[in-house]
Coordinates of C-alpha atoms in Angstrom, one line a residue:
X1 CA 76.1 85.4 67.8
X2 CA 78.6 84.5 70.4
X3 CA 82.0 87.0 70.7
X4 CA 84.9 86.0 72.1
X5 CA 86.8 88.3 74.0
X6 CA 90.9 88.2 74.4
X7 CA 91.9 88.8 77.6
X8 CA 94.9 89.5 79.4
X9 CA 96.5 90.1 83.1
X10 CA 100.0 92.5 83.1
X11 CA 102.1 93.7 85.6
X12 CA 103.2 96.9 84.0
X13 CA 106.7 98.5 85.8
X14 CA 108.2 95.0 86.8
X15 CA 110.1 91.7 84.9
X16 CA 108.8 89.7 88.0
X17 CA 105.4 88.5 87.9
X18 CA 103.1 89.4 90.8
X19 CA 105.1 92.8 91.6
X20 CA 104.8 96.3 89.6
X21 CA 101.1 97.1 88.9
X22 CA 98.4 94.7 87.5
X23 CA 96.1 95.8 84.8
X24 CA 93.6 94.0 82.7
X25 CA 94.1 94.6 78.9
X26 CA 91.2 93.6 76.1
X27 CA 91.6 93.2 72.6
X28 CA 89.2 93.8 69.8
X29 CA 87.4 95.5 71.9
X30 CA 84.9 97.7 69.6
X31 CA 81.6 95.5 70.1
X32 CA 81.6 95.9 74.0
X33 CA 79.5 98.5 74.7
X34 CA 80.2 100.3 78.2
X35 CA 78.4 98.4 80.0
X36 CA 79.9 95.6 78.9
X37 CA 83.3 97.3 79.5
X38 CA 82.2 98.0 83.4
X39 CA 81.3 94.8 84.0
X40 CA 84.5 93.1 82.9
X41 CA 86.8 95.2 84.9
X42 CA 84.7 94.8 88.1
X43 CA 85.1 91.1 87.4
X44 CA 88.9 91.0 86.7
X45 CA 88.9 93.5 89.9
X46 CA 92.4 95.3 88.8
X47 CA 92.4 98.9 89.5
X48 CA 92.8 99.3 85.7
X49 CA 91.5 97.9 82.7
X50 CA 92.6 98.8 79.1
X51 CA 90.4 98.4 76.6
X52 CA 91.6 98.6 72.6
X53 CA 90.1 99.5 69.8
X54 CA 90.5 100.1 66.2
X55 CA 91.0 103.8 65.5
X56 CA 88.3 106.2 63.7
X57 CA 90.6 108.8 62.5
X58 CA 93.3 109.7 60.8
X59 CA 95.5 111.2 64.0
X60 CA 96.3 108.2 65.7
X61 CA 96.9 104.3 65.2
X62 CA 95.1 102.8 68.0
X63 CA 91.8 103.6 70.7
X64 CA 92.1 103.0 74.0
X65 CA 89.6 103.1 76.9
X66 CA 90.2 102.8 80.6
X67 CA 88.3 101.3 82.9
X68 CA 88.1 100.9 86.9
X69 CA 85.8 98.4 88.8
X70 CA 83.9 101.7 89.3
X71 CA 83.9 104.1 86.4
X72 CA 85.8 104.7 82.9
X73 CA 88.5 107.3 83.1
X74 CA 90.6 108.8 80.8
X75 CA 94.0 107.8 80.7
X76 CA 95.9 105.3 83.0
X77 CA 99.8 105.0 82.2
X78 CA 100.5 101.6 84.0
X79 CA 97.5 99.9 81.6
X80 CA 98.7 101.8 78.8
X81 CA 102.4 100.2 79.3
X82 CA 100.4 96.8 80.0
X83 CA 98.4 97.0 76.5
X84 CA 101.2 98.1 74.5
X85 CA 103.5 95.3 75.8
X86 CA 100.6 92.9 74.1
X87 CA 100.5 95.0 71.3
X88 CA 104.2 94.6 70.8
X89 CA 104.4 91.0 71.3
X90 CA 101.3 90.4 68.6
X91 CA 101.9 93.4 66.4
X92 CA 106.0 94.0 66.4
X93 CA 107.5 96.6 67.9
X94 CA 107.5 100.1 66.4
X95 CA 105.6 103.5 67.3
X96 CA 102.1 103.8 67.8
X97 CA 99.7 106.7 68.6
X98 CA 96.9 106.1 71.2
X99 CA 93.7 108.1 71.7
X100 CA 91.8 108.0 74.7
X101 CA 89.6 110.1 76.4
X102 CA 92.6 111.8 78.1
X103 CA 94.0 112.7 74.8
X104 CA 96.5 111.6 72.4
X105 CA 100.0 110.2 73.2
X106 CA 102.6 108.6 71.5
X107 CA 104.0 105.2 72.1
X108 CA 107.5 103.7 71.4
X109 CA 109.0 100.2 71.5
X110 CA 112.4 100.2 73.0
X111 CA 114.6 96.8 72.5
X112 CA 113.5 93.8 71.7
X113 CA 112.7 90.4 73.4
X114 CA 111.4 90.2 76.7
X115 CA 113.5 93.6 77.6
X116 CA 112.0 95.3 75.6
X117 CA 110.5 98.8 77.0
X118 CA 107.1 100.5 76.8
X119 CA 107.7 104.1 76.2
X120 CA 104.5 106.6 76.3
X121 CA 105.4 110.8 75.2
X122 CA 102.7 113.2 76.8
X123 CA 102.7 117.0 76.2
X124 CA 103.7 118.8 79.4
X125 CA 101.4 118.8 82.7
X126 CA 100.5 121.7 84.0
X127 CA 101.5 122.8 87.0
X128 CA 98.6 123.8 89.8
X129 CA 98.5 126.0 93.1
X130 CA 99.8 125.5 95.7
X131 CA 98.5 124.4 99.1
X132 CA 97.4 127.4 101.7
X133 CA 98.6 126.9 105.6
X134 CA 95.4 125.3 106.4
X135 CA 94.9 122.9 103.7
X136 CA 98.6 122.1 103.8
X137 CA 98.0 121.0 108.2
X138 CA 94.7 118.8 106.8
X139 CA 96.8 117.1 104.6
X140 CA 99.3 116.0 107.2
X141 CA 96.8 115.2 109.9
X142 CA 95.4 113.0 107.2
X143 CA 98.7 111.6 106.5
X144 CA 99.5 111.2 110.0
X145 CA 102.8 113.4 109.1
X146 CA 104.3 116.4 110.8
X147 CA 105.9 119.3 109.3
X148 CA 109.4 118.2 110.7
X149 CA 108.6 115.3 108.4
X150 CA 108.4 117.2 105.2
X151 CA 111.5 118.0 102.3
X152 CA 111.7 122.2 102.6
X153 CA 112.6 122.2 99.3
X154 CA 109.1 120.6 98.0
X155 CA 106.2 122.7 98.5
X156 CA 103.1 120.9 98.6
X157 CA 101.1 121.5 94.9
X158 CA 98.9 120.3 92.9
X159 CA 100.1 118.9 89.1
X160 CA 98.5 117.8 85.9
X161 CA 94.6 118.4 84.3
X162 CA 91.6 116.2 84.8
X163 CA 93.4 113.2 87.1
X164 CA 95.4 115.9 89.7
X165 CA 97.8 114.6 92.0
X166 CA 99.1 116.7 95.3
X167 CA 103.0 116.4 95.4
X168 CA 104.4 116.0 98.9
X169 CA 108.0 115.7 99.3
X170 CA 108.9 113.7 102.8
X171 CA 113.2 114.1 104.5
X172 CA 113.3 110.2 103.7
X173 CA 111.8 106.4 103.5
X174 CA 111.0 106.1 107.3
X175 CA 108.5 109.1 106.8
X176 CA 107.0 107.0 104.1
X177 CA 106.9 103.9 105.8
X178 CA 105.4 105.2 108.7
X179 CA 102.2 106.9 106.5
X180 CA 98.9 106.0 108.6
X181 CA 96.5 107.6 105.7
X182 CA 92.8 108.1 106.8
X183 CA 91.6 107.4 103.7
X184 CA 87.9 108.8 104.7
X185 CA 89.8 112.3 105.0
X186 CA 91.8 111.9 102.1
X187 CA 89.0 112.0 99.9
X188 CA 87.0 114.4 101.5
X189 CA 90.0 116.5 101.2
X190 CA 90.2 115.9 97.6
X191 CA 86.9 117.4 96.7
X192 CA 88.1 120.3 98.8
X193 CA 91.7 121.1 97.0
X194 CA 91.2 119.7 93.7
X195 CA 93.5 116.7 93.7
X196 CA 92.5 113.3 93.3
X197 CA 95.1 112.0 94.9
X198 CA 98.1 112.0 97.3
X199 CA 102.1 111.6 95.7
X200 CA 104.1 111.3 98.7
X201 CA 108.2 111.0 97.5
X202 CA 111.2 111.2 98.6
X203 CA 114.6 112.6 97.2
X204 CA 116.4 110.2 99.8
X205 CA 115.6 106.8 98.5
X206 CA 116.6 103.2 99.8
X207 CA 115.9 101.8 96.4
X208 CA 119.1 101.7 94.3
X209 CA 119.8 103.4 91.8
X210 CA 116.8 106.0 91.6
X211 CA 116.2 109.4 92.2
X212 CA 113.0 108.9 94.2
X213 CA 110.7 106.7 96.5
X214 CA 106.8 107.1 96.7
X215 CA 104.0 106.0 97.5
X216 CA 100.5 107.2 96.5
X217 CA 96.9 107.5 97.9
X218 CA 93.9 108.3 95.6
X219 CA 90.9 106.9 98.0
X220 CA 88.6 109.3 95.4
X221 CA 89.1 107.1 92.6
X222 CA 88.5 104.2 94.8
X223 CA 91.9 103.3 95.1
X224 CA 93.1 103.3 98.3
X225 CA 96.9 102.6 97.3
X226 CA 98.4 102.5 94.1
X227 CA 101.4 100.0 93.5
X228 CA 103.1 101.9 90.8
X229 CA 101.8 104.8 89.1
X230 CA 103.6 106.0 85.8
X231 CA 100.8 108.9 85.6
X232 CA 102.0 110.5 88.7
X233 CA 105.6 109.9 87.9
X234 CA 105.8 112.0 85.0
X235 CA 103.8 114.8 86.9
X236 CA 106.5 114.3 89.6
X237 CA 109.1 115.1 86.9
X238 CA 107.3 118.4 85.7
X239 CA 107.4 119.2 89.9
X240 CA 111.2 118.6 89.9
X241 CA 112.0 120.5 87.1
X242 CA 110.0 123.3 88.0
X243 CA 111.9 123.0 91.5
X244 CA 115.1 122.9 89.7
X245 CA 115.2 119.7 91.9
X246 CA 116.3 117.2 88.7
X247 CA 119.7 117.8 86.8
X248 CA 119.3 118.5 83.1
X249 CA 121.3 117.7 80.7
X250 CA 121.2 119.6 77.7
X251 CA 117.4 119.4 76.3
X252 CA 116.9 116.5 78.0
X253 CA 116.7 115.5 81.8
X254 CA 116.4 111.5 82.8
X255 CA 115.3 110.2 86.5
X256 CA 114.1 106.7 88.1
X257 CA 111.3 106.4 90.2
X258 CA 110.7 103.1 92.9
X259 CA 107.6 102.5 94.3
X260 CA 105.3 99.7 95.5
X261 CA 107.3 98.5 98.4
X262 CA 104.8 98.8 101.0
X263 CA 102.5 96.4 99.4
X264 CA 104.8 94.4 98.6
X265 CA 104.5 94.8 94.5
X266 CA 107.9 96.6 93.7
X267 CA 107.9 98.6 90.5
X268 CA 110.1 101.1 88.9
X269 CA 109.2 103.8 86.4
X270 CA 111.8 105.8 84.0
X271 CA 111.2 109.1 83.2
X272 CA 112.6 111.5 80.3
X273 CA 111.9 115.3 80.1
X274 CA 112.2 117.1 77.1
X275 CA 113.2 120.5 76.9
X276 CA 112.6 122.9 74.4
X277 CA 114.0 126.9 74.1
X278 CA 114.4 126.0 78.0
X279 CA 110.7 125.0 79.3
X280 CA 109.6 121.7 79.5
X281 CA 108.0 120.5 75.9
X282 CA 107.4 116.3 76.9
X283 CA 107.4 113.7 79.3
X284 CA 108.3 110.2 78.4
X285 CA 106.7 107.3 81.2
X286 CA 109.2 104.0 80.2
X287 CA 108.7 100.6 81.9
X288 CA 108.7 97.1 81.5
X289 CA 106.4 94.4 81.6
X290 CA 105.5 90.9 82.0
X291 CA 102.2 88.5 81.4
X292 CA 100.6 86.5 83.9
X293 CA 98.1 85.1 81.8
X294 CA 95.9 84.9 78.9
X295 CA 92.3 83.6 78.2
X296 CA 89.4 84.4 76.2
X297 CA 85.8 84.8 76.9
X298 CA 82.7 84.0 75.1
X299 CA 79.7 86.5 75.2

């Protein structure tokens, strides 16, 4: 019997098409087997694709799986933002709670019409060690940075569980335009530290109106740049609190993050922290969306 497949391309973290990150998002998705699933995202060729499916429990609304032209992984945030923004235009807005294998996370609809805003809660990221003298001059000579390069204030560390990301801190954007990554390196440096990729920021932005600029390397995963990631933005904000780098206020603190400049696909991610009895509880990725197509397919 033939199946037809829904099928659409997002740019999660933008309003203008062909900026922010693309991601492939699947409906109905509970008959593909993984195979299937594989073969679909190396065909659409985004770095991302979100597969949904119905849920088989009683803790959350909706399954998702994630899929690279490589490999399944567990939890992407740009192609979670990308499937609930079709979700909300077929479904209605409301709150939703996703399973994947990375866990569970909650999902909010913020405003309506084509403003509207994908918001996704984790629990807290842990934060990891940080980088000895050595590994910390490897990373650089990857990076093609020097220590005069580098924000005092931001040790390099490692943040988050399962998908890691290295924080590096950099004085300003001319350190982040002029990254040469040696993207060889990079990921044989990541089986050596324990981070899958490379967050390189900067508290100095040219972007209006946000806290930080980045960019981001994860070779590892096969990726050898990432547009826009929400993922690492929220692990940035666990960093910055930490660092007592990000003003709070009350049980809450709120930042903006710009990123995808250099490849031309310019995004920008929103980040909440929640606070509770003084330690970080939540993070909150929030973006915006738009669709650059829809199509079906018949298997």
């Amino acid at each position: 019997m033939t199946r037809r497949i829904q099928i659409y391309q997002v740019d999660a973290f933008t309003r203008q098409r062909f900026t922010g990150n693309p991601a492939g998002v699947v409906l109905n998705a509970d008959e593909l087997g993984d195979l299937e699933m594989l073969a679909i995202a190396r065909e659409l060729n985004n770095a991302d694709t979100a597969f949904i499916l119905a849920p088989d429990g009683p803790d959350h609304d909706v399954r998702a799986r994630f899929f690279t032209p490589r490999t399944e992984v567990g939890f992407v945030g740009h192609a979670t933002v990308a499937a609930h923004y079709v979700l909300s235009q077929l479904r209605g807005d409301g709150r939703r709670r996703q399973r994947s294998k990375g866990g569970l996370v909650e999902i909010e609809v913020r405003g309506t019409g084509e403003d509207r805003r994908i918001a996704v809660r984790q629990s807290c990221p842990p934060l990891g060690r940080e980088l000895n003298e050595r590994e910390r001059l490897a990373v650089l000579d990857a990076l093609a940075l020097a220590t005069d390069d580098l924000d005092t204030r931001c040790p390099m560390r490692i943040v988050g569980s399962g998908s890691t990301r290295l924080m590096l801190g950099v004085r300003g954007p001319e350190q982040l335009k002029q990254l040469k990554p040696d993207f060889a390196r990079l990921t044989t440096l990541s089986a050596q530290i324990g981070a899958a990729g490379y967050f390189v920021f900067t508290l100095a932005p040219a972007a209006r109106d946000c806290l930080t600029e980045s960019r981001m390397f994860c070779p590892a995963l096969g990726i050898s740049e990432d547009p826009v990631s929400g993922n690492a933005h929220g692990l940035l904000g666990a960093y910055l609190a930490h660092h007592e780098l990000l003003a709070r206020s009350g049980p809450r603190a709120t930042f903006c993050g710009a990123q995808g400049h250099y490849l031309n696909r310019p995004g920008r991610v929103d980040v909440q922290l929640e606070f509770l009895d003084g330690a970080l509880d939540a993070v909150w990725i929030i973006g915006q969306a738009v669709t650059i197509f829809e199509t079906e397919i018949a298997l």
